[in-house]
Amino acid sequence: MLVLLPPSEGKAAGGSGAPLRPEGLSLPGLARARAAVLDELVELCSADEPKAREVLGLSEGLRGEVAKNASLRTAAARPAGEVYTGVLYDALGLADLPAGARALAERSLLVFSGLWGAVRVTDAIPSYRCSMGVKLPGLGALGAHWRTPMAEVMPEAAGDGLVLDLRSAAYAAAWKPKGETAGRTATVRVLHAQVVDGVEKRSVVSHFNKATKGRLVRDLLMAGAVPEGPAELVTALRDLGYAVEAEAPAKPAKAWSLDVIVTQIH
């Protein structure tokens, strides 16, 4: 099982680890593309703060994020699972997983990133600010920058098991499973169901969507569940108490779409 996660906008800073070692990151086939983004981002943030804030979409109050990017090569690095924070990662709770679930997380979780392409939760990275929606002056749109190298490395990373895709749209644009891999891929949408005037209505809620996805992954890890494909994932989630609606795609080599229905949002 490979679980594809979005990063968090907020990231934990500080730490006392050694600086970044790009050659030590997982998916070494992304090394050249990573170096290109890192070089331009550091140069931009070191030379022109107002331009960097414009490119990165940062307000005056977030100017410290530009300085953070300028020092990426010398800043302390720590495991990505500690760097990424926010709603999904709080619900996932990597820090307090028992040993077996933690080992499964280290094998299964892959976090997509505008700067790194994708990293394992064990990869040591510094805190940074660079979303997949950024368009760098030299490299252009990062989603497009990552498509070719991702297409080369991700099929091998996906292996022959389930791909559980929980990425947001911007990060999903960097790699779209194709062919046989797509047939083993499941995307998840979280819907809030409530009865209004005797009629059930469903809506997508962003904040609680992230929290539910974090809890869902945590529950799979805690159960030691390794579904072989989307159908087995549906069964596993239902066994864990989730209300899941899913239909097999009409055509082969197409991803499954799963709706997880919640009646309470928290």
Tab-separated table of C-alpha atoms in Angstrom:
chain	number	residue	atom	x	y	z
A	1	MET	CA	0.000	0.000	0.000
A	2	LEU	CA	1.185	3.488	-0.903
A	3	VAL	CA	-0.641	6.465	0.633
A	4	LEU	CA	-0.217	9.797	-1.163
A	5	LEU	CA	-0.628	12.818	1.122
A	6	PRO	CA	-0.601	16.565	0.562
A	7	PRO	CA	1.859	18.591	2.635
A	8	SER	CA	0.727	21.144	5.191
A	9	GLU	CA	1.006	24.880	4.655
A	10	GLY	CA	2.182	25.269	8.225
A	11	LYS	CA	5.409	23.539	9.157
A	12	ALA	CA	7.275	23.036	12.403
A	13	ALA	CA	10.398	25.180	12.588
A	14	GLY	CA	13.564	24.819	14.581
A	15	GLY	CA	15.266	21.661	15.664
A	16	SER	CA	18.920	20.837	16.047
A	17	GLY	CA	19.441	18.336	13.269
A	18	ALA	CA	22.131	18.409	10.633
A	19	PRO	CA	21.499	20.455	7.472
A	20	LEU	CA	19.748	19.030	4.434
A	21	ARG	CA	21.459	16.204	2.556
A	22	PRO	CA	19.639	16.107	-0.792
A	23	GLU	CA	21.357	12.867	-1.751
A	24	GLY	CA	19.824	11.196	1.296
A	25	LEU	CA	16.205	11.784	0.281
A	26	SER	CA	13.989	8.960	-0.951
A	27	LEU	CA	13.100	8.635	-4.652
A	28	PRO	CA	16.581	9.566	-5.937
A	29	GLY	CA	15.201	9.746	-9.459
A	30	LEU	CA	13.797	13.151	-8.452
A	31	ALA	CA	17.218	14.524	-7.486
A	32	ARG	CA	17.796	16.682	-10.558
A	33	ALA	CA	14.313	18.188	-10.468
A	34	ARG	CA	14.680	18.866	-6.729
A	35	ALA	CA	18.016	20.601	-7.247
A	36	ALA	CA	16.510	22.871	-9.894
A	37	VAL	CA	13.688	24.023	-7.596
A	38	LEU	CA	15.983	24.373	-4.573
A	39	ASP	CA	18.551	26.422	-6.487
A	40	GLU	CA	16.013	28.876	-7.887
A	41	LEU	CA	14.036	29.175	-4.662
A	42	VAL	CA	17.137	29.910	-2.556
A	43	GLU	CA	18.458	32.399	-5.102
A	44	LEU	CA	15.119	34.205	-5.392
A	45	CYS	CA	14.604	34.442	-1.629
A	46	SER	CA	18.193	35.535	-0.999
A	47	ALA	CA	18.225	38.285	-3.633
A	48	ASP	CA	14.789	39.911	-3.752
A	49	GLU	CA	12.412	39.619	-0.804
A	50	PRO	CA	9.499	41.619	-2.329
A	51	LYS	CA	9.681	39.587	-5.538
A	52	ALA	CA	9.923	36.360	-3.553
A	53	ARG	CA	6.838	37.262	-1.515
A	54	GLU	CA	4.960	38.014	-4.726
A	55	VAL	CA	5.965	34.736	-6.346
A	56	LEU	CA	5.178	32.691	-3.243
A	57	GLY	CA	1.920	34.530	-2.543
A	58	LEU	CA	2.992	35.706	0.904
A	59	SER	CA	1.775	38.740	2.812
A	60	GLU	CA	4.046	41.262	4.508
A	61	GLY	CA	3.397	39.467	7.780
A	62	LEU	CA	4.930	36.282	6.366
A	63	ARG	CA	8.191	37.840	5.223
A	64	GLY	CA	9.998	35.535	7.663
A	65	GLU	CA	9.126	32.647	5.344
A	66	VAL	CA	11.314	34.230	2.659
A	67	ALA	CA	14.303	34.308	5.009
A	68	LYS	CA	13.558	30.692	5.903
A	69	ASN	CA	13.759	29.700	2.240
A	70	ALA	CA	16.982	31.647	1.753
A	71	SER	CA	18.690	29.487	4.400
A	72	LEU	CA	17.382	26.097	3.258
A	73	ARG	CA	20.862	24.668	2.648
A	74	THR	CA	22.128	25.449	6.157
A	75	ALA	CA	18.964	25.169	8.271
A	76	ALA	CA	18.459	22.193	10.572
A	77	ALA	CA	16.611	19.312	8.967
A	78	ARG	CA	14.273	16.920	10.730
A	79	PRO	CA	12.054	14.030	9.609
A	80	ALA	CA	9.280	15.188	7.290
A	81	GLY	CA	6.756	13.514	9.562
A	82	GLU	CA	7.753	16.056	12.233
A	83	VAL	CA	7.968	19.043	9.866
A	84	TYR	CA	4.451	18.779	8.446
A	85	THR	CA	1.769	19.976	10.843
A	86	GLY	CA	-1.840	21.073	10.493
A	87	VAL	CA	-5.235	19.402	10.573
A	88	LEU	CA	-4.501	16.217	8.630
A	89	TYR	CA	-1.200	15.566	10.405
A	90	ASP	CA	-2.637	16.324	13.837
A	91	ALA	CA	-5.343	13.720	13.201
A	92	LEU	CA	-2.795	11.259	11.814
A	93	GLY	CA	-0.678	11.595	14.969
A	94	LEU	CA	2.525	10.007	13.718
A	95	ALA	CA	4.428	10.819	16.910
A	96	ASP	CA	2.380	8.537	19.148
A	97	LEU	CA	1.841	5.589	16.835
A	98	PRO	CA	2.948	2.264	18.347
A	99	ALA	CA	5.990	0.625	16.791
A	100	GLY	CA	4.171	-1.617	14.316
A	101	ALA	CA	1.921	1.142	13.009
A	102	ARG	CA	4.868	3.523	12.831
A	103	ALA	CA	6.865	1.061	10.739
A	104	LEU	CA	3.917	0.668	8.384
A	105	ALA	CA	3.638	4.468	8.107
A	106	GLU	CA	7.310	4.768	7.229
A	107	ARG	CA	6.880	2.233	4.434
A	108	SER	CA	3.535	3.469	3.153
A	109	LEU	CA	3.261	7.256	3.409
A	110	LEU	CA	4.520	9.591	0.692
A	111	VAL	CA	4.064	13.359	1.060
A	112	PHE	CA	3.934	15.423	-2.122
A	113	SER	CA	5.705	18.791	-2.146
A	114	GLY	CA	6.256	21.740	-4.450
A	115	LEU	CA	9.918	21.835	-3.406
A	116	TRP	CA	10.867	18.178	-2.989
A	117	GLY	CA	8.434	16.483	-5.353
A	118	ALA	CA	7.633	13.769	-2.830
A	119	VAL	CA	9.283	12.562	0.385
A	120	ARG	CA	8.891	9.768	2.899
A	121	VAL	CA	8.005	10.760	6.464
A	122	THR	CA	11.499	9.654	7.510
A	123	ASP	CA	13.297	11.958	5.043
A	124	ALA	CA	15.100	14.799	6.825
A	125	ILE	CA	14.085	18.184	5.415
A	126	PRO	CA	14.174	21.775	6.707
A	127	SER	CA	11.038	23.837	7.177
A	128	TYR	CA	10.191	25.707	3.957
A	129	ARG	CA	7.444	27.591	2.132
A	130	CYS	CA	6.767	26.641	-1.490
A	131	SER	CA	3.426	25.219	-2.578
A	132	MET	CA	2.788	23.212	-5.734
A	133	GLY	CA	0.770	26.151	-7.062
A	134	VAL	CA	3.840	28.406	-7.223
A	135	LYS	CA	5.150	29.576	-10.599
A	136	LEU	CA	8.872	30.300	-10.351
A	137	PRO	CA	10.265	32.895	-12.790
A	138	GLY	CA	12.749	30.453	-14.315
A	139	LEU	CA	11.201	26.999	-13.979
A	140	GLY	CA	7.581	28.059	-14.388
A	141	ALA	CA	4.630	26.263	-12.788
A	142	LEU	CA	5.843	23.628	-10.345
A	143	GLY	CA	2.981	21.241	-11.116
A	144	ALA	CA	4.204	21.051	-14.702
A	145	HIS	CA	7.870	20.923	-13.630
A	146	TRP	CA	7.262	17.748	-11.652
A	147	ARG	CA	5.168	15.792	-14.149
A	148	THR	CA	7.960	14.251	-16.205
A	149	PRO	CA	10.238	13.140	-13.342
A	150	MET	CA	7.226	11.911	-11.373
A	151	ALA	CA	6.019	9.859	-14.331
A	152	GLU	CA	9.423	8.165	-14.347
A	153	VAL	CA	9.740	7.315	-10.649
A	154	MET	CA	6.212	6.902	-9.294
A	155	PRO	CA	5.191	3.650	-11.011
A	156	GLU	CA	8.097	1.885	-9.299
A	157	ALA	CA	7.305	3.577	-5.974
A	158	ALA	CA	3.682	2.450	-6.277
A	159	GLY	CA	4.733	-1.169	-6.733
A	160	ASP	CA	1.925	-3.641	-7.349
A	161	GLY	CA	-0.360	-2.790	-4.434
A	162	LEU	CA	-3.047	-0.272	-3.561
A	163	VAL	CA	-2.427	3.433	-4.135
A	164	LEU	CA	-4.573	5.473	-1.739
A	165	ASP	CA	-4.578	9.007	-3.121
A	166	LEU	CA	-5.522	11.663	-0.550
A	167	ARG	CA	-3.857	14.615	-2.280
A	168	SER	CA	-5.531	17.917	-3.003
A	169	ALA	CA	-6.016	18.914	-6.636
A	170	ALA	CA	-2.854	21.028	-6.914
A	171	TYR	CA	-0.640	18.142	-5.788
A	172	ALA	CA	-2.538	15.520	-7.754
A	173	ALA	CA	-1.621	17.496	-10.890
A	174	ALA	CA	2.037	16.566	-10.427
A	175	TRP	CA	1.377	12.852	-11.011
A	176	LYS	CA	-1.708	11.057	-12.271
A	177	PRO	CA	-1.582	7.255	-12.082
A	178	LYS	CA	-2.046	5.635	-15.456
A	179	GLY	CA	-2.689	2.209	-16.871
A	180	GLU	CA	-2.572	-0.710	-14.497
A	181	THR	CA	-1.478	1.539	-11.610
A	182	ALA	CA	-4.607	3.661	-12.052
A	183	GLY	CA	-6.742	0.543	-11.705
A	184	ARG	CA	-5.212	-0.010	-8.243
A	185	THR	CA	-5.742	3.606	-7.176
A	186	ALA	CA	-8.515	4.934	-4.947
A	187	THR	CA	-9.277	8.597	-4.320
A	188	VAL	CA	-11.309	9.633	-1.301
A	189	ARG	CA	-13.876	12.385	-0.863
A	190	VAL	CA	-15.324	13.175	2.560
A	191	LEU	CA	-18.973	14.257	2.594
A	192	HIS	CA	-20.913	15.642	5.538
A	193	ALA	CA	-24.473	14.298	5.556
A	194	GLN	CA	-27.216	16.095	7.439
A	195	VAL	CA	-30.999	15.971	7.332
A	196	VAL	CA	-32.705	19.276	6.533
A	197	ASP	CA	-36.523	19.350	6.481
A	198	GLY	CA	-36.599	15.589	6.220
A	199	VAL	CA	-34.208	15.490	3.269
A	200	GLU	CA	-30.604	14.314	3.499
A	201	LYS	CA	-28.144	16.798	2.086
A	202	ARG	CA	-24.435	16.242	1.599
A	203	SER	CA	-21.653	18.767	1.365
A	204	VAL	CA	-17.876	18.852	1.124
A	205	VAL	CA	-16.165	20.520	4.073
A	206	SER	CA	-12.495	21.334	3.645
A	207	HIS	CA	-11.247	21.493	7.253
A	208	PHE	CA	-13.021	18.354	8.398
A	209	ASN	CA	-12.183	16.637	5.134
A	210	LYS	CA	-8.521	16.883	6.143
A	211	ALA	CA	-9.185	15.710	9.697
A	212	THR	CA	-11.206	12.707	8.530
A	213	LYS	CA	-8.501	11.702	6.061
A	214	GLY	CA	-5.893	11.886	8.832
A	215	ARG	CA	-7.996	9.706	11.134
A	216	LEU	CA	-8.738	7.293	8.308
A	217	VAL	CA	-5.033	6.742	7.613
A	218	ARG	CA	-4.272	6.426	11.305
A	219	ASP	CA	-6.981	3.797	11.751
A	220	LEU	CA	-5.647	1.770	8.824
A	221	LEU	CA	-2.126	1.938	10.270
A	222	MET	CA	-3.278	1.010	13.769
A	223	ALA	CA	-5.175	-1.971	12.372
A	224	GLY	CA	-2.134	-3.072	10.370
A	225	ALA	CA	-4.357	-3.055	7.305
A	226	VAL	CA	-2.635	-3.449	3.931
A	227	PRO	CA	-5.468	-3.710	1.386
A	228	GLU	CA	-4.397	-5.207	-1.928
A	229	GLY	CA	-6.681	-2.966	-4.009
A	230	PRO	CA	-9.579	-0.517	-3.890
A	231	ALA	CA	-12.247	-3.172	-3.258
A	232	GLU	CA	-10.288	-4.508	-0.297
A	233	LEU	CA	-9.836	-0.923	0.950
A	234	VAL	CA	-13.600	-0.417	0.991
A	235	THR	CA	-13.989	-3.574	3.054
A	236	ALA	CA	-11.209	-2.547	5.448
A	237	LEU	CA	-12.706	0.906	6.014
A	238	ARG	CA	-16.177	-0.501	6.615
A	239	ASP	CA	-14.705	-2.969	9.092
A	240	LEU	CA	-13.196	0.052	10.891
A	241	GLY	CA	-16.615	1.660	11.149
A	242	TYR	CA	-16.532	4.094	8.238
A	243	ALA	CA	-19.566	4.627	6.025
A	244	VAL	CA	-18.152	4.241	2.536
A	245	GLU	CA	-19.872	4.418	-0.826
A	246	ALA	CA	-17.961	3.242	-3.874
A	247	GLU	CA	-18.460	1.816	-7.312
A	248	ALA	CA	-15.912	0.111	-9.515
A	249	PRO	CA	-15.014	2.306	-12.519
A	250	ALA	CA	-16.863	1.549	-15.726
A	251	LYS	CA	-13.616	1.223	-17.666
A	252	PRO	CA	-10.403	-0.622	-16.769
A	253	ALA	CA	-7.285	1.360	-15.850
A	254	LYS	CA	-9.399	4.002	-14.110
A	255	ALA	CA	-9.109	5.008	-10.471
A	256	TRP	CA	-11.848	4.214	-7.988
A	257	SER	CA	-13.656	7.117	-6.292
A	258	LEU	CA	-14.691	6.522	-2.684
A	259	ASP	CA	-17.077	8.695	-0.689
A	260	VAL	CA	-16.654	8.572	3.076
A	261	ILE	CA	-19.871	9.809	4.666
A	262	VAL	CA	-19.751	11.508	8.072
A	263	THR	CA	-22.696	12.814	10.091
A	264	GLN	CA	-20.634	14.673	12.667
A	265	ILE	CA	-17.774	17.037	11.876
A	266	HIS	CA	-14.946	17.428	14.364
